[in-house]
mmCIF file of N, CA and C in Angstrom:
data_model
loop_
_atom_site.group_PDB
_atom_site.id
_atom_site.type_symbol
_atom_site.label_atom_id
_atom_site.label_comp_id
_atom_site.label_asym_id
_atom_site.label_seq_id
_atom_site.Cartn_x
_atom_site.Cartn_y
_atom_site.Cartn_z
ATOM 1 N N PHE P 1209 -20.095 4.256 -48.576
ATOM 2 C CA PHE P 1209 -18.887 4.721 -48.074
ATOM 3 C C PHE P 1209 -19.175 5.396 -46.605
ATOM 4 N N SER P 1210 -18.577 4.712 -45.510
ATOM 5 C CA SER P 1210 -18.523 5.301 -44.433
ATOM 6 C C SER P 1210 -17.141 6.086 -43.921
ATOM 7 N N ASP P 1211 -17.347 7.172 -43.386
ATOM 8 C CA ASP P 1211 -15.736 8.043 -42.861
ATOM 9 C C ASP P 1211 -15.323 6.878 -41.634
ATOM 10 N N PRO P 1212 -14.015 6.577 -41.527
ATOM 11 C CA PRO P 1212 -13.313 6.065 -40.796
ATOM 12 C C PRO P 1212 -12.786 6.724 -39.748
ATOM 13 N N PHE P 1213 -12.697 7.787 -39.735
ATOM 14 C CA PHE P 1213 -12.471 8.665 -38.706
ATOM 15 C C PHE P 1213 -13.686 8.974 -37.601
ATOM 16 N N ILE P 1214 -13.763 9.256 -36.379
ATOM 17 C CA ILE P 1214 -14.683 9.406 -35.241
ATOM 18 C C ILE P 1214 -14.578 11.088 -35.435
ATOM 19 N N ASN P 1215 -16.124 11.370 -35.536
ATOM 20 C CA ASN P 1215 -16.576 12.793 -35.153
ATOM 21 C C ASN P 1215 -15.887 13.181 -34.248
ATOM 22 N N ARG P 1216 -15.628 14.528 -34.246
ATOM 23 C CA ARG P 1216 -14.765 15.487 -33.477
ATOM 24 C C ARG P 1216 -15.869 15.935 -32.157
ATOM 25 N N ARG P 1217 -16.937 15.860 -32.346
ATOM 26 C CA ARG P 1217 -18.009 16.262 -31.261
ATOM 27 C C ARG P 1217 -18.108 14.823 -30.311
ATOM 28 N N ARG P 1218 -17.815 13.910 -30.775
ATOM 29 C CA ARG P 1218 -17.873 12.558 -30.266
ATOM 30 C C ARG P 1218 -16.729 11.972 -30.081
ATOM 31 N N ALA P 1219 -15.597 12.612 -29.928
ATOM 32 C CA ALA P 1219 -14.335 11.869 -29.812
ATOM 33 C C ALA P 1219 -14.236 11.004 -28.386
ATOM 34 N N ASN P 1220 -14.562 11.813 -27.296
ATOM 35 C CA ASN P 1220 -13.992 11.136 -26.094
ATOM 36 C C ASN P 1220 -15.454 10.729 -25.394
ATOM 37 N N GLY P 1221 -16.474 10.512 -26.375
ATOM 38 C CA GLY P 1221 -17.474 9.624 -26.005
ATOM 39 C C GLY P 1221 -17.473 8.289 -25.551
ATOM 40 N N PHE P 1222 -16.536 7.524 -26.214
ATOM 41 C CA PHE P 1222 -16.453 6.082 -25.289
ATOM 42 C C PHE P 1222 -15.681 6.016 -24.304
ATOM 43 N N MET P 1223 -14.937 6.787 -23.675
ATOM 44 C CA MET P 1223 -14.284 7.137 -22.362
ATOM 45 C C MET P 1223 -15.220 7.625 -21.352
ATOM 46 N N GLN P 1224 -15.018 7.013 -20.199
ATOM 47 C CA GLN P 1224 -16.075 7.255 -19.073
ATOM 48 C C GLN P 1224 -15.006 7.851 -17.898
ATOM 49 N N ALA P 1225 -15.457 9.526 -17.567
ATOM 50 C CA ALA P 1225 -14.598 9.869 -16.951
ATOM 51 C C ALA P 1225 -14.642 9.389 -15.401
ATOM 52 N N ASP P 1226 -16.150 8.950 -14.888
ATOM 53 C CA ASP P 1226 -16.450 8.341 -13.499
ATOM 54 C C ASP P 1226 -15.613 7.346 -13.434
ATOM 55 N N THR P 1227 -15.724 6.462 -14.005
ATOM 56 C CA THR P 1227 -14.524 4.902 -13.772
ATOM 57 C C THR P 1227 -13.031 5.652 -13.415
ATOM 58 N N ARG P 1228 -12.659 6.531 -14.156
ATOM 59 C CA ARG P 1228 -11.213 6.655 -14.051
ATOM 60 C C ARG P 1228 -11.200 7.483 -12.770
ATOM 61 N N LEU P 1229 -12.037 8.189 -12.528
ATOM 62 C CA LEU P 1229 -11.716 9.101 -11.224
ATOM 63 C C LEU P 1229 -11.970 7.901 -9.933
ATOM 64 N N GLU P 1230 -12.746 7.157 -10.604
ATOM 65 C CA GLU P 1230 -12.826 6.121 -9.170
ATOM 66 C C GLU P 1230 -11.637 5.530 -9.000
ATOM 67 N N GLY P 1231 -11.113 5.125 -10.277
ATOM 68 C CA GLY P 1231 -9.724 4.197 -10.214
ATOM 69 C C GLY P 1231 -8.828 5.267 -9.300
ATOM 70 N N ILE P 1232 -8.342 6.285 -9.887
ATOM 71 C CA ILE P 1232 -7.493 7.089 -9.322
ATOM 72 C C ILE P 1232 -7.632 7.230 -7.873
ATOM 73 N N SER P 1233 -9.166 7.308 -7.252
ATOM 74 C CA SER P 1233 -9.424 7.595 -5.844
ATOM 75 C C SER P 1233 -9.002 6.107 -5.198
ATOM 76 N N GLN P 1234 -9.296 5.147 -5.659
ATOM 77 C CA GLN P 1234 -9.172 3.363 -5.272
ATOM 78 C C GLN P 1234 -7.404 3.655 -5.145
ATOM 79 N N GLU P 1235 -6.735 4.409 -6.222
ATOM 80 C CA GLU P 1235 -5.184 4.132 -5.760
ATOM 81 C C GLU P 1235 -4.785 4.808 -4.993
ATOM 82 N N ARG P 1236 -5.462 6.201 -4.521
ATOM 83 C CA ARG P 1236 -5.191 7.110 -3.432
ATOM 84 C C ARG P 1236 -5.291 6.269 -2.286
ATOM 85 N N LEU P 1237 -6.135 5.770 -2.077
ATOM 86 C CA LEU P 1237 -6.776 4.722 -0.799
ATOM 87 C C LEU P 1237 -5.515 3.733 -0.570
ATOM 88 N N ARG P 1238 -5.331 3.180 -1.454
ATOM 89 C CA ARG P 1238 -4.268 2.079 -1.574
ATOM 90 C C ARG P 1238 -3.075 2.444 -0.957
ATOM 91 N N GLY P 1239 -2.713 3.512 -1.481
ATOM 92 C CA GLY P 1239 -1.510 4.353 -1.103
ATOM 93 C C GLY P 1239 -1.231 4.553 0.469
ATOM 94 N N ARG P 1240 -2.328 4.974 0.873
ATOM 95 C CA ARG P 1240 -2.703 5.663 2.358
ATOM 96 C C ARG P 1240 -2.942 4.710 3.255
ATOM 97 N N ILE P 1241 -3.434 3.209 3.153
ATOM 98 C CA ILE P 1241 -3.701 2.076 3.938
ATOM 99 C C ILE P 1241 -2.352 1.284 3.980
ATOM 100 N N LYS P 1242 -1.640 1.169 5.026
ATOM 101 C CA LYS P 1242 -0.380 0.060 4.786
ATOM 102 C C LYS P 1242 -0.714 -1.226 4.988
ATOM 103 N N ALA P 1243 0.077 -1.680 4.633
ATOM 104 C CA ALA P 1243 -0.114 -3.520 4.581
ATOM 105 C C ALA P 1243 0.416 -3.789 6.098
ATOM 106 N N PRO P 1244 -0.268 -4.698 7.067
ATOM 107 C CA PRO P 1244 -0.014 -5.311 8.117
ATOM 108 C C PRO P 1244 1.340 -5.764 8.238
ATOM 109 N N LEU P 1245 2.179 -6.235 7.352
ATOM 110 C CA LEU P 1245 3.559 -6.426 7.566
ATOM 111 C C LEU P 1245 4.206 -4.986 7.408
ATOM 112 N N GLU P 1246 3.998 -4.425 6.928
ATOM 113 C CA GLU P 1246 4.712 -3.152 6.851
ATOM 114 C C GLU P 1246 4.627 -2.262 7.768
ATOM 115 N N ARG P 1247 3.340 -2.092 8.443
ATOM 116 C CA ARG P 1247 2.892 -1.419 10.051
ATOM 117 C C ARG P 1247 3.997 -2.311 10.863
ATOM 118 N N GLN P 1248 3.975 -3.648 10.851
ATOM 119 C CA GLN P 1248 4.973 -4.370 11.776
ATOM 120 C C GLN P 1248 6.533 -4.394 11.464
ATOM 121 N N ARG P 1249 7.023 -3.653 10.525
ATOM 122 C CA ARG P 1249 8.243 -3.740 10.150
ATOM 123 C C ARG P 1249 8.579 -2.060 10.396
ATOM 124 N N GLU P 1250 7.837 -1.058 10.620
ATOM 125 C CA GLU P 1250 8.383 0.098 10.968
ATOM 126 C C GLU P 1250 7.723 -0.089 12.713
ATOM 127 N N ILE P 1251 6.877 -0.670 12.917
ATOM 128 C CA ILE P 1251 7.072 -0.596 14.558
ATOM 129 C C ILE P 1251 8.591 -1.377 15.078
ATOM 130 N N CYS P 1252 8.748 -2.552 14.450
ATOM 131 C CA CYS P 1252 9.995 -3.085 14.768
ATOM 132 C C CYS P 1252 11.245 -2.137 14.597
ATOM 133 N N GLU P 1253 11.355 -1.326 13.599
ATOM 134 C CA GLU P 1253 12.155 -0.164 13.298
ATOM 135 C C GLU P 1253 12.518 0.677 14.460
ATOM 136 N N ASP P 1254 11.348 1.101 14.812
ATOM 137 C CA ASP P 1254 11.556 2.366 16.033
ATOM 138 C C ASP P 1254 11.879 1.496 17.312
ATOM 139 N N TYR P 1255 12.166 0.532 17.637
ATOM 140 C CA TYR P 1255 12.238 -0.077 18.950
ATOM 141 C C TYR P 1255 13.878 -1.113 18.700
ATOM 142 N N TYR P 1256 14.806 -0.350 18.872
ATOM 143 C CA TYR P 1256 16.390 -0.793 18.953
ATOM 144 C C TYR P 1256 16.819 -2.282 18.982
ATOM 145 N N PRO P 1257 16.254 -2.921 19.992
ATOM 146 C CA PRO P 1257 16.710 -4.100 20.045
ATOM 147 C C PRO P 1257 15.762 -5.112 18.828
ATOM 148 N N CYS P 1258 14.539 -5.062 18.693
ATOM 149 C CA CYS P 1258 13.806 -5.357 17.596
ATOM 150 C C CYS P 1258 14.489 -5.172 16.262
ATOM 151 N N GLU P 1259 15.034 -4.107 16.066
ATOM 152 C CA GLU P 1259 15.522 -4.066 14.862
ATOM 153 C C GLU P 1259 17.247 -4.572 14.808
ATOM 154 N N GLN P 1260 17.855 -4.695 15.826
ATOM 155 C CA GLN P 1260 18.907 -5.452 15.834
ATOM 156 C C GLN P 1260 18.678 -6.603 15.647
ATOM 157 N N TYR P 1261 17.700 -7.216 16.462
ATOM 158 C CA TYR P 1261 17.478 -8.919 15.848
ATOM 159 C C TYR P 1261 16.946 -9.335 14.575
ATOM 160 N N ALA P 1262 16.219 -7.945 14.011
ATOM 161 C CA ALA P 1262 15.641 -8.059 12.812
ATOM 162 C C ALA P 1262 16.850 -8.467 11.699
ATOM 163 N N PHE P 1263 18.101 -7.573 11.663
ATOM 164 C CA PHE P 1263 18.960 -7.719 11.097
ATOM 165 C C PHE P 1263 19.749 -9.226 10.888
ATOM 166 N N ARG P 1264 19.712 -9.842 12.051
ATOM 167 C CA ARG P 1264 20.060 -11.371 12.169
ATOM 168 C C ARG P 1264 19.027 -12.367 11.352
ATOM 169 N N HIS P 1265 17.534 -12.038 11.908
ATOM 170 C CA HIS P 1265 16.713 -13.125 11.736
ATOM 171 C C HIS P 1265 15.531 -12.885 11.012
ATOM 172 N N GLY P 1266 15.552 -11.601 10.565
ATOM 173 C CA GLY P 1266 14.358 -11.189 9.645
ATOM 174 C C GLY P 1266 13.341 -10.277 10.345
ATOM 175 N N TYR P 1267 12.719 -9.229 9.902
ATOM 176 C CA TYR P 1267 11.650 -8.399 10.330
ATOM 177 C C TYR P 1267 10.451 -9.394 11.036
ATOM 178 N N ALA P 1268 10.148 -10.793 10.260
ATOM 179 C CA ALA P 1268 9.054 -11.075 10.687
ATOM 180 C C ALA P 1268 9.046 -11.808 12.259
ATOM 181 N N ALA P 1269 10.490 -12.308 12.091
ATOM 182 C CA ALA P 1269 10.804 -13.220 13.239
ATOM 183 C C ALA P 1269 10.766 -12.305 14.646
ATOM 184 N N ALA P 1270 11.773 -11.031 14.340
ATOM 185 C CA ALA P 1270 11.643 -9.932 15.219
ATOM 186 C C ALA P 1270 10.558 -9.219 15.741
ATOM 187 N N TYR P 1271 9.687 -9.183 14.982
ATOM 188 C CA TYR P 1271 8.533 -8.470 15.429
ATOM 189 C C TYR P 1271 7.572 -9.582 16.335
ATOM 190 N N LYS P 1272 7.708 -11.106 16.306
ATOM 191 C CA LYS P 1272 6.974 -11.817 16.646
ATOM 192 C C LYS P 1272 7.793 -12.196 17.821
ATOM 193 N N HIS P 1273 9.062 -12.172 17.756
ATOM 194 C CA HIS P 1273 9.924 -12.054 19.179
ATOM 195 C C HIS P 1273 9.547 -11.003 20.407
ATOM 196 N N TYR P 1274 9.516 -9.903 19.829
ATOM 197 C CA TYR P 1274 9.427 -8.924 20.794
ATOM 198 C C TYR P 1274 7.934 -8.366 21.215
ATOM 199 N N PHE P 1275 7.067 -8.256 19.789
ATOM 200 C CA PHE P 1275 5.648 -8.000 20.051
ATOM 201 C C PHE P 1275 4.791 -9.026 19.744
ATOM 202 N N GLY P 1276 4.970 -10.064 19.475
ATOM 203 C CA GLY P 1276 3.919 -11.421 19.133
ATOM 204 C C GLY P 1276 3.232 -11.816 20.262
ATOM 205 N N ARG P 1277 3.819 -11.996 21.348
ATOM 206 C CA ARG P 1277 2.848 -12.310 22.218
ATOM 207 C C ARG P 1277 2.256 -11.079 23.170
ATOM 208 N N ARG P 1278 1.221 -10.990 23.544
ATOM 209 C CA ARG P 1278 0.745 -9.816 24.339
ATOM 210 C C ARG P 1278 0.747 -10.181 25.556
ATOM 211 N N ARG P 1279 1.565 -9.478 26.574
ATOM 212 C CA ARG P 1279 1.656 -9.602 27.963
ATOM 213 C C ARG P 1279 0.563 -8.809 28.710
ATOM 214 N N THR P 1280 -0.511 -9.347 29.176
ATOM 215 C CA THR P 1280 -1.478 -9.163 30.176
ATOM 216 C C THR P 1280 -1.303 -9.467 31.340
ATOM 217 N N LYS P 1281 -1.533 -8.782 32.638
ATOM 218 C CA LYS P 1281 -1.450 -8.962 33.933
ATOM 219 C C LYS P 1281 -3.034 -9.512 34.640
#
């Protein structure tokens, strides 16, 4: 006859705290690092003509129109 319940002292033995903490830290990093499209949209929102263009054509097209080609002298 074996006991179907886990011993109180070993109840949390199957959980690995380190991996859980690593997962939490990874989630925090993902929250801090923005996707390139999100960064482009924020840049476009800060520039009024780009934002107006985006309302009509979308943020991807607006960013490409105003910031897509780098002008160098």
